[in-house]
XYZ file of C-alpha atoms in Angstrom:
591
model
C 0.022 -16.183 12.486
C 3.143 -17.683 10.941
C 6.286 -15.606 10.408
C 7.309 -18.000 7.591
C 10.781 -18.139 9.186
C 11.332 -14.723 7.624
C 13.140 -12.047 9.643
C 11.275 -9.134 8.059
C 7.845 -10.652 8.737
C 8.918 -11.494 12.297
C 9.709 -7.804 12.928
C 6.183 -6.620 12.084
C 4.472 -4.909 15.054
C 1.008 -5.966 16.198
C -0.771 -2.933 14.743
C 0.265 -4.133 11.262
C -0.339 -7.809 11.955
C -4.090 -7.137 12.306
C -4.356 -6.875 8.495
C -2.698 -10.233 7.759
C -4.960 -13.076 6.611
C -4.176 -16.717 5.885
C -3.469 -17.453 2.237
C -5.499 -20.715 2.245
C -3.741 -22.020 -0.834
C -6.269 -24.843 -1.152
C -9.021 -22.336 -2.022
C -7.467 -21.547 -5.421
C -9.481 -23.405 -8.049
C -8.141 -25.099 -11.205
C -9.514 -22.086 -13.145
C -7.607 -19.732 -10.818
C -4.415 -21.656 -11.544
C -5.124 -21.487 -15.287
C -5.732 -17.722 -15.053
C -2.366 -17.288 -13.317
C -0.616 -19.413 -15.941
C -2.269 -17.596 -18.868
C -1.410 -14.124 -17.517
C 2.161 -15.104 -16.680
C 2.752 -16.667 -20.118
C 1.317 -13.580 -21.797
C 3.361 -11.307 -19.543
C 6.583 -13.014 -20.366
C 5.857 -13.257 -24.076
C 5.393 -9.491 -24.243
C 7.407 -8.172 -21.295
C 10.677 -9.678 -22.476
C 10.722 -6.727 -24.915
C 9.594 -3.896 -22.634
C 10.289 -4.816 -18.976
C 13.233 -3.098 -17.306
C 14.758 -6.295 -15.967
C 14.966 -9.990 -17.015
C 11.447 -11.014 -16.059
C 11.919 -14.747 -15.501
C 15.097 -14.321 -13.445
C 13.247 -11.792 -11.308
C 10.361 -14.209 -10.823
C 12.704 -17.017 -9.832
C 14.542 -14.854 -7.292
C 11.169 -13.976 -5.713
C 10.100 -17.645 -5.556
C 7.517 -17.379 -8.356
C 6.839 -19.590 -11.359
C 4.820 -19.239 -14.525
C 2.968 -22.505 -13.838
C 1.489 -22.020 -10.349
C -0.001 -19.347 -8.102
C 2.791 -18.615 -5.605
C 2.827 -20.164 -2.171
C 3.634 -17.625 0.542
C 6.175 -19.823 2.300
C 8.151 -20.329 -0.919
C 8.062 -16.599 -1.605
C 9.332 -15.805 1.900
C 12.117 -18.371 1.612
C 13.342 -16.596 -1.523
C 12.607 -12.978 -0.590
C 14.333 -13.516 2.748
C 17.634 -13.979 0.893
C 17.418 -10.354 -0.312
C 16.142 -8.908 2.987
C 12.419 -8.822 2.200
C 9.299 -10.757 3.184
C 5.653 -11.111 2.140
C 2.227 -11.442 3.798
C -1.309 -11.844 2.456
C -4.131 -9.372 3.199
C -7.796 -8.922 2.292
C -7.879 -6.503 -0.663
C -7.011 -2.821 -0.236
C -5.594 -1.785 3.140
C -5.268 1.844 4.319
C -2.428 3.764 2.648
C -0.625 4.517 5.935
C -0.505 0.817 6.828
C 0.545 -0.131 3.287
C 3.415 2.361 3.462
C 4.552 1.085 6.829
C 4.736 -2.490 5.520
C 7.067 -1.202 2.798
C 9.193 0.499 5.452
C 9.517 -2.901 7.160
C 10.535 -4.355 3.763
C 7.477 -6.611 3.591
C 5.395 -6.973 0.428
C 1.639 -6.820 0.985
C -0.069 -9.359 -1.289
C -3.833 -9.586 -1.778
C -4.739 -13.229 -1.190
C -7.458 -13.331 -3.877
C -6.924 -13.755 -7.614
C -8.884 -12.000 -10.354
C -11.784 -13.717 -12.077
C -11.319 -15.011 -15.599
C -13.641 -12.254 -16.907
C -11.212 -9.663 -15.467
C -8.123 -11.463 -16.694
C -6.604 -8.436 -18.485
C -7.105 -5.948 -15.665
C -8.805 -5.793 -12.290
C -9.397 -2.643 -10.210
C -9.003 -4.760 -7.080
C -5.584 -5.754 -5.775
C -4.934 -9.431 -6.426
C -2.121 -11.935 -6.134
C -1.144 -11.490 -9.800
C -0.653 -7.752 -9.388
C 1.041 -7.900 -6.005
C 3.378 -10.838 -6.568
C 3.991 -10.963 -10.328
C 4.043 -7.160 -10.507
C 5.978 -6.085 -7.426
C 8.083 -9.072 -6.445
C 10.318 -9.699 -9.493
C 11.974 -6.276 -9.360
C 12.561 -6.462 -5.602
C 15.928 -8.097 -6.304
C 17.156 -4.786 -7.779
C 18.961 -3.115 -4.859
C 18.436 0.474 -6.010
C 14.741 -0.130 -6.511
C 14.073 -1.976 -3.241
C 15.920 0.778 -1.349
C 13.562 3.293 -2.960
C 10.540 1.169 -2.068
C 11.442 0.807 1.612
C 12.482 4.471 1.890
C 9.191 5.515 0.312
C 7.431 3.412 2.946
C 9.283 5.112 5.800
C 8.325 8.553 4.432
C 4.748 7.541 3.629
C 4.169 6.067 7.084
C 4.677 9.576 8.541
C 2.446 11.379 6.012
C -0.481 13.358 7.323
C -3.820 12.455 5.801
C -7.148 14.245 5.841
C -10.507 12.973 7.052
C -11.550 13.019 3.364
C -8.794 10.500 2.584
C -10.618 7.947 4.761
C -13.826 8.455 2.784
C -11.956 8.064 -0.506
C -10.210 4.887 0.676
C -13.532 3.321 1.679
C -15.164 4.309 -1.627
C -12.267 2.857 -3.676
C -12.242 -0.347 -1.638
C -16.015 -0.820 -1.981
C -15.999 -0.223 -5.748
C -13.075 -2.582 -6.342
C -14.831 -5.323 -4.337
C -18.107 -4.886 -6.223
C -16.369 -4.918 -9.619
C -14.454 -8.086 -8.801
C -17.486 -9.921 -7.358
C -18.813 -12.806 -9.463
C -22.419 -11.693 -8.963
C -21.749 -7.944 -9.053
C -24.960 -5.887 -9.264
C -24.648 -3.329 -12.108
C -26.897 -0.828 -10.331
C -24.874 -1.134 -7.129
C -21.619 -0.741 -9.093
C -22.981 2.379 -10.821
C -23.945 3.874 -7.462
C -20.516 3.078 -6.017
C -18.855 4.740 -9.026
C -21.048 7.812 -8.540
C -20.152 7.959 -4.834
C -16.440 7.622 -5.594
C -16.610 10.338 -8.244
C -18.424 12.702 -5.855
C -15.861 12.175 -3.085
C -12.919 12.479 -5.495
C -14.324 15.719 -6.937
C -14.777 17.267 -3.488
C -11.523 16.393 -1.729
C -10.419 19.995 -1.302
C -6.716 20.675 -0.914
C -4.880 17.336 -1.255
C -3.245 16.004 1.898
C 0.365 14.847 2.183
C -0.835 11.257 1.871
C -2.846 12.089 -1.261
C 0.158 13.764 -2.904
C 2.469 10.917 -1.898
C -0.125 8.535 -3.296
C 0.321 10.207 -6.671
C 4.107 9.795 -6.536
C 3.632 6.148 -5.557
C 1.164 5.566 -8.383
C 3.338 7.135 -11.091
C 6.434 5.218 -9.948
C 5.829 1.987 -8.033
C 2.604 1.175 -9.893
C 2.884 2.826 -13.312
C 6.511 3.866 -13.652
C 8.712 3.770 -16.740
C 12.511 4.070 -16.764
C 14.986 5.013 -19.481
C 14.331 7.598 -22.192
C 11.135 9.229 -23.470
C 11.728 7.581 -26.850
C 12.487 4.077 -25.548
C 11.271 3.602 -21.959
C 11.082 0.284 -20.107
C 8.399 -0.789 -17.632
C 9.147 -1.209 -13.932
C 5.739 -0.279 -12.414
C 3.808 -3.234 -10.988
C 0.433 -2.030 -12.266
C 1.724 -2.208 -15.826
C 3.697 -5.413 -15.342
C 0.620 -7.251 -14.043
C -1.884 -5.910 -16.599
C -1.617 -7.842 -19.863
C -3.862 -5.238 -21.420
C -2.218 -2.006 -20.324
C 1.380 -3.250 -20.509
C 0.878 -3.523 -24.273
C -1.175 -0.375 -24.891
C 0.957 1.879 -22.661
C 3.700 1.985 -25.278
C 1.351 3.447 -27.886
C 2.225 7.031 -28.959
C -1.173 8.333 -27.767
C -0.129 7.578 -24.161
C 2.014 10.633 -23.472
C 5.459 10.074 -21.890
C 6.670 12.822 -19.495
C 9.900 13.139 -17.494
C 9.346 12.262 -13.837
C 10.037 15.155 -11.427
C 8.442 16.923 -8.458
C 5.738 18.389 -10.736
C 4.314 14.873 -11.035
C 2.400 15.455 -7.787
C 0.048 17.699 -9.777
C -1.233 14.745 -11.837
C -4.210 12.926 -10.352
C -5.036 9.352 -11.339
C -8.111 7.164 -11.740
C -7.656 3.514 -10.782
C -10.633 2.434 -12.885
C -9.302 3.665 -16.250
C -6.178 3.271 -18.429
C -3.703 6.086 -17.792
C -3.607 8.984 -20.308
C 0.060 9.696 -19.553
C 3.012 7.975 -17.900
C 6.190 9.286 -16.314
C 9.726 8.247 -17.192
C 12.647 8.402 -14.770
C 16.212 8.208 -16.113
C 17.389 6.337 -12.983
C 16.025 4.977 -9.712
C 18.212 7.541 -7.896
C 16.036 10.234 -9.483
C 13.016 8.668 -7.737
C 14.746 9.093 -4.381
C 15.741 12.684 -5.233
C 12.126 13.622 -6.045
C 10.892 11.883 -2.891
C 13.436 13.818 -0.823
C 12.295 17.113 -2.345
C 8.679 16.338 -1.434
C 9.575 15.063 2.053
C 11.138 18.451 2.795
C 7.648 19.991 2.495
C 6.009 17.500 4.886
C 4.881 18.120 8.460
C 7.277 15.575 9.941
C 10.190 17.714 8.706
C 8.679 21.198 8.941
C 6.805 21.195 12.263
C 5.292 24.484 13.436
C 1.729 25.777 13.369
C 1.062 24.681 9.786
C 1.796 21.071 10.730
C -0.390 21.101 13.846
C -3.254 22.459 11.726
C -2.802 19.442 9.417
C -3.073 17.206 12.492
C -6.290 18.937 13.575
C -7.827 18.408 10.124
C -6.824 14.738 10.206
C -9.221 14.055 13.137
C -7.231 10.923 13.976
C -4.260 10.270 16.276
C -1.100 12.134 15.286
C 2.158 12.876 17.058
C 3.767 16.256 17.677
C 7.454 16.328 18.600
C 8.784 19.134 20.808
C 12.293 20.514 20.283
C 13.180 18.793 23.581
C 12.415 15.425 21.984
C 9.162 14.887 23.909
C 6.459 13.296 21.735
C 2.744 13.955 22.273
C 0.269 11.559 20.653
C -3.462 12.201 20.452
C -6.235 13.762 18.412
C -5.275 17.420 18.105
C -8.164 19.847 18.503
C -6.788 23.331 19.317
C -3.762 25.590 19.083
C -2.702 28.987 20.356
C -0.974 31.386 17.950
C 0.792 34.694 18.495
C 0.773 37.628 16.090
C 3.592 36.033 14.074
C 1.501 32.821 13.712
C 3.914 30.961 15.997
C 2.586 28.297 18.355
C 1.918 29.289 21.951
C 0.183 26.088 23.080
C -1.236 22.850 21.639
C -4.103 20.681 22.800
C -5.381 17.150 22.258
C -8.791 15.756 23.193
C -9.431 12.204 24.351
C -6.854 9.460 25.007
C -3.330 10.882 24.664
C 0.174 9.683 25.497
C 3.696 11.027 25.986
C 6.802 9.338 24.618
C 10.493 9.918 24.021
C 12.458 8.400 21.131
C 9.451 6.293 20.160
C 9.011 4.750 23.622
C 6.080 5.676 25.837
C 7.021 7.397 29.105
C 6.267 5.343 32.191
C 2.956 6.463 33.663
C 2.045 8.663 30.700
C -0.097 6.352 28.598
C -3.546 7.034 27.217
C -5.240 5.683 30.372
C -3.532 8.360 32.493
C -4.111 11.101 29.906
C -7.583 9.795 29.050
C -9.172 13.246 28.719
C -6.505 14.859 26.569
C -3.411 16.972 27.059
C -2.507 20.639 26.650
C 0.687 22.548 27.269
C 2.459 25.787 26.328
C 5.034 25.942 23.562
C 7.859 28.490 23.593
C 10.389 30.278 25.790
C 10.057 31.796 29.245
C 9.758 35.580 29.247
C 13.082 37.359 29.763
C 15.165 34.181 29.520
C 17.125 33.775 26.279
C 18.038 30.123 26.799
C 15.433 27.536 25.826
C 13.917 25.861 28.886
C 14.770 22.367 27.615
C 18.474 23.278 27.649
C 18.530 24.150 31.381
C 20.370 21.879 33.823
C 18.924 21.173 37.288
C 21.242 23.819 38.736
C 20.133 26.381 36.161
C 16.496 25.522 36.852
C 16.991 26.222 40.552
C 18.466 29.618 39.655
C 15.211 30.590 37.915
C 13.050 29.210 40.742
C 12.250 25.707 39.496
C 13.038 22.940 42.003
C 11.162 19.876 43.223
C 8.952 20.596 46.252
C 8.994 24.367 45.714
C 6.430 26.685 44.210
C 7.335 28.001 40.777
C 5.869 30.946 38.916
C 6.574 30.775 35.176
C 5.548 33.288 32.538
C 6.000 32.420 28.869
C 6.695 34.935 26.117
C 3.149 34.264 24.915
C 1.777 35.590 28.203
C 0.721 32.169 29.543
C 1.298 31.928 33.334
C 1.962 28.626 35.130
C 1.895 28.736 38.963
C 2.217 25.583 41.057
C 4.348 23.357 43.260
C 6.939 21.363 41.310
C 6.271 17.656 41.831
C 8.700 16.114 39.335
C 11.318 17.182 36.794
C 11.988 14.775 33.960
C 15.194 14.889 31.897
C 15.956 12.558 28.986
C 19.183 12.465 26.991
C 20.362 15.729 28.539
C 17.120 17.577 27.702
C 14.431 18.753 30.097
C 11.207 17.297 28.663
C 8.540 17.521 31.397
C 7.714 19.301 34.650
C 4.822 18.004 36.768
C 3.007 20.456 39.088
C 0.578 20.074 41.976
C -1.901 22.765 43.044
C -1.382 24.370 39.662
C -3.128 27.154 37.766
C -2.470 27.874 34.095
C -3.992 30.926 32.450
C -3.546 33.096 29.392
C -2.749 36.811 29.492
C -6.437 37.629 28.878
C -7.397 35.726 32.028
C -8.673 32.623 30.265
C -8.097 29.607 32.546
C -6.387 26.624 30.889
C -5.898 24.486 34.027
C -7.254 24.565 37.583
C -5.740 23.086 40.791
C -8.761 20.818 41.393
C -8.119 19.042 38.090
C -5.138 17.222 39.650
C -1.516 17.010 38.515
C -0.510 19.336 35.672
C 2.078 17.792 33.362
C 3.761 20.573 31.428
C 5.528 19.564 28.247
C 8.815 21.372 27.594
C 9.872 22.624 24.182
C 10.613 25.924 22.511
C 9.129 24.682 19.230
C 7.204 21.854 17.622
C 9.790 20.476 15.211
C 7.832 17.580 13.709
C 4.274 16.306 13.306
C 3.497 12.901 11.857
C 0.636 10.495 11.339
C -0.127 7.927 14.044
C 1.335 7.234 17.466
C 4.941 7.635 18.604
C 4.821 4.231 20.321
C 2.162 2.451 18.276
C 2.090 -0.801 20.196
C 1.905 0.840 23.644
C -0.739 3.231 22.386
C -2.553 0.150 21.092
C -3.253 1.994 17.908
C -6.130 0.488 15.975
C -5.392 1.401 12.389
C -8.605 1.879 10.440
C -9.756 -1.582 9.308
C -12.588 -1.529 6.785
C -15.871 -3.318 7.528
C -16.268 -3.884 3.765
C -14.901 -7.381 3.200
C -14.070 -8.978 -0.144
C -16.759 -11.327 -1.422
C -16.155 -15.045 -0.965
C -17.314 -17.068 -3.964
C -19.695 -20.024 -3.780
C -19.499 -22.090 -6.962
C -22.580 -23.590 -8.602
C -22.663 -27.174 -9.858
C -21.803 -26.240 -13.477
C -18.740 -24.256 -12.412
C -17.581 -27.095 -10.168
C -17.796 -29.448 -13.149
C -15.775 -26.950 -15.219
C -13.126 -26.943 -12.455
C -12.829 -30.704 -12.891
C -12.193 -30.306 -16.624
C -9.436 -27.730 -16.005
C -7.872 -30.032 -13.434
C -7.856 -32.942 -15.894
C -6.190 -30.834 -18.601
C -3.463 -29.711 -16.177
C -2.908 -33.324 -15.133
C -2.515 -34.412 -18.761
C -0.045 -31.594 -19.471
C 2.074 -32.164 -16.378
C 2.054 -35.968 -16.280
C 2.224 -36.350 -20.072
C -0.323 -39.157 -19.926
C -4.049 -39.438 -20.637
C -3.909 -37.617 -23.973
C -6.862 -39.723 -25.147
C -9.109 -37.878 -22.641
C -8.651 -34.501 -24.306
C -11.279 -34.990 -27.045
C -13.861 -36.044 -24.441
C -13.042 -32.985 -22.336
C -13.338 -30.725 -25.390
C -16.719 -32.199 -26.322
C -18.006 -31.507 -22.819
C -16.680 -27.929 -23.045
C -18.503 -27.363 -26.337
C -21.819 -28.643 -25.042
C -21.956 -27.683 -21.350
C -19.543 -24.737 -21.030
C -19.934 -22.628 -24.179
C -18.798 -19.424 -22.424
C -15.373 -20.836 -21.600
C -12.391 -20.221 -23.902
C -9.279 -20.763 -21.777
C -9.631 -24.508 -21.254
C -9.908 -25.039 -25.027
C -6.698 -22.999 -25.470
C -4.908 -25.230 -22.958
C -6.056 -28.335 -24.819
C -4.838 -26.885 -28.147
C -1.469 -26.112 -26.555
C -0.983 -29.762 -25.611
C -2.250 -31.152 -28.920
C -0.069 -28.762 -30.950
C 3.163 -29.287 -29.028
C 2.771 -33.073 -28.791
C 1.727 -33.436 -32.453
C -1.131 -35.649 -31.274
C -3.831 -35.410 -33.935
C -3.823 -33.020 -36.902
C -7.599 -33.188 -37.406
C -8.300 -32.575 -33.705
C -5.847 -29.680 -33.708
C -7.607 -28.157 -36.717
C -11.023 -28.569 -35.036
C -9.730 -26.767 -31.898
C -8.277 -23.894 -33.932
C -11.489 -23.387 -35.918
C -13.533 -23.456 -32.692
C -11.317 -20.825 -31.053
C -11.063 -18.628 -34.157
C -14.858 -18.643 -34.561
C -15.211 -17.843 -30.873
C -12.800 -14.910 -31.269
C -14.805 -13.614 -34.233
C -18.176 -13.979 -32.477
C -17.136 -12.720 -29.015
C -15.342 -9.333 -29.199
C -14.597 -9.368 -25.450
C -12.597 -12.570 -25.884
C -11.032 -11.917 -29.294
C -7.759 -10.395 -28.081
C -7.412 -12.927 -25.255
C -7.869 -15.875 -27.610
C -5.597 -14.446 -30.314
C -2.891 -13.626 -27.757
C -3.216 -17.174 -26.419
C -2.786 -18.590 -29.931
C 0.345 -16.428 -30.377
C 1.967 -17.803 -27.227
C 1.140 -21.367 -28.301
C 2.954 -20.713 -31.578
C 5.862 -19.040 -29.726
C 6.347 -21.189 -26.620
C 7.288 -19.447 -23.403
C 9.592 -22.310 -22.371
C 11.677 -21.661 -25.495
C 11.861 -17.943 -24.674
C 12.935 -18.672 -21.102
C 15.798 -20.789 -22.419
C 16.866 -17.997 -24.760
C 16.957 -15.472 -21.917
C 18.900 -17.734 -19.616
C-alpha cells in the first residue's frame, strides 16, 4: 500500500493499515464525476454565505477542485504541506480506529461516491462528505489541532459490547440505502434492527458520549453567535440539502458546552437542533472537561468495570507504569470499593511506556493474567518505590523465598526468580514454587501452574481501550464482514455514461458543440429519468450563446421535469440558479 510520499500516512501502524483500500480512480464513472461537480458547484454557490472559512481557498489548499473527484495522491501532496495526510477506506470503520487515524493526523476518506438519486444527502460516508466536507477546513490550525487532539482522546475511549452491535447495524443500513438495487423490505428490517439496538443501549459508554461530541462539532458544528452562526461541520458542508435548511429558525441553535453529551443523534434524519461554539478553543475546553471523567484519566475500580463490560482487549496501567493488556473478566474489591486484584482471561501481555516487555507477550500469557493491587501490610511505602536494597530489607531478593501479605489479605509465598525495574520503578516480581491465596483461603495461584509473574502497583491509574503495544499484540481491530456493494452497470446506464463523457469533453475542449442537440435528443428518448446531463448541456449552451431556440427548448424541458417530478424539482431549480450565477465568477470575486 502506497504512503503517497506523505509523512503522516507513512507513520500509520499496521493495525490501522488493515482498513485502507485502493482508491481505483478509474472506477469513477462520468456520472460520478458529474455528481461531484454538481454538488461542489451548489456547495460553493450557497456556502460562500454561510461557511466559516473561504471555501474555494480551503479546497485548493487540500488539493481539491470543483471539476473533478479528488485524486488521493494530489490530496496528500497538498495536505502534507500542513502536516496531514489522507487514505481511502471501505465505508464506515469502527469509531476507535477512526479516532486513531485523526490522532495520526490522517483523514479517512470513503472511496465510494453517492449515487445521483442520493445527491443531496447520503447516510453512507462517501468521498464528497469526507473530502469536500472535512478537508477544506484542515488548513485552519486551531481546528486541525482540535481534530487531532480529539482523535488522541477518542482512541483511548472505552466502548461497550453494545457499541459493536450499533456500529454493525449503522454500517449495514448505510450500505443498503446507498445500494443501487436496495431492497425496500431489507432496508425496513435494517432500520427496525437499528432502532431496537439504539433504544436498548443502556448507559452510554465513553465512546458513545464522545461520538455525540464528535457529531455535534466535527460533523454538524456551527461557530459564531446564536443569531448569525457559520458552518464548519463536515456533515453540513457536504450536504447540499441540510446546509441550506439548517439555517432555518425551526432548527434550534444552542450554545455548545459539556451538556451537549446529553443530546443523541440519528444519522438517517435531519438534525432538530445544532450547537454553536464561539471559538474552536471552546471545543478543546469541553473535550478536556469530558476527558477528565474518562477511565484513562480516572483509573480505579470503576474503570476496570468498564473494561470488563467492553469484552474486548483493554489496557490497565499500574501506578508503577506497568501496562496489562487483555480481556478483563474479574476484580477484587475491599469494603471501600478499592481494587485488591485484577484478572484477564485469554491472551494477555505486559508492557511499559507502550512497548511490550521482552518475554511477556500474549503467547507467554496465553491463558490470562491476574495479580494483586495495593500496598504490603504494615509497610507505608508503596512497593513500586522500593530500591533493591530496600526490597532486601523486607525479605525480597532474587533466589530467596519471600512471604508477602497485602493490605487486602492476599498472601504471596514463593522463591523470587526475577525482579524487574523500569525507569526507577519496581514493576514486576517473578516467583517460582509460588502460592497465592486470599484471606478466606481461596487459592489464586498454585506452584504446579509454573512461574508466577506478580505485577507491582499500589493503584490502577488508567484504563484505556485496546492494547498498550498494538503492533506487538497484533491487535485485530474489528473489521466488518458487511462490505459495500459494488455496482454492475446495465447496457442503458453504460450508454448514459457515454453521453455524460461527451458533454464533459465538449465543455472542457470547447469543441464539438454541434453534438449537443444529438446528445439531448438521445437523453429525451432513451434516458427520460435523467436530469443532470440536460442541465450540463444547458450550461454550455447558455454560457457560449450557441443557439437561442435550443436553449429555450432545454429550459422548457427542465422546467417541465421539475414540475412533474417533485423529487427532482429542487435539484433542477438549484442547478438553473447556478447556471445563471456562474461559480467561476464567484470564485474570482472571492479571490
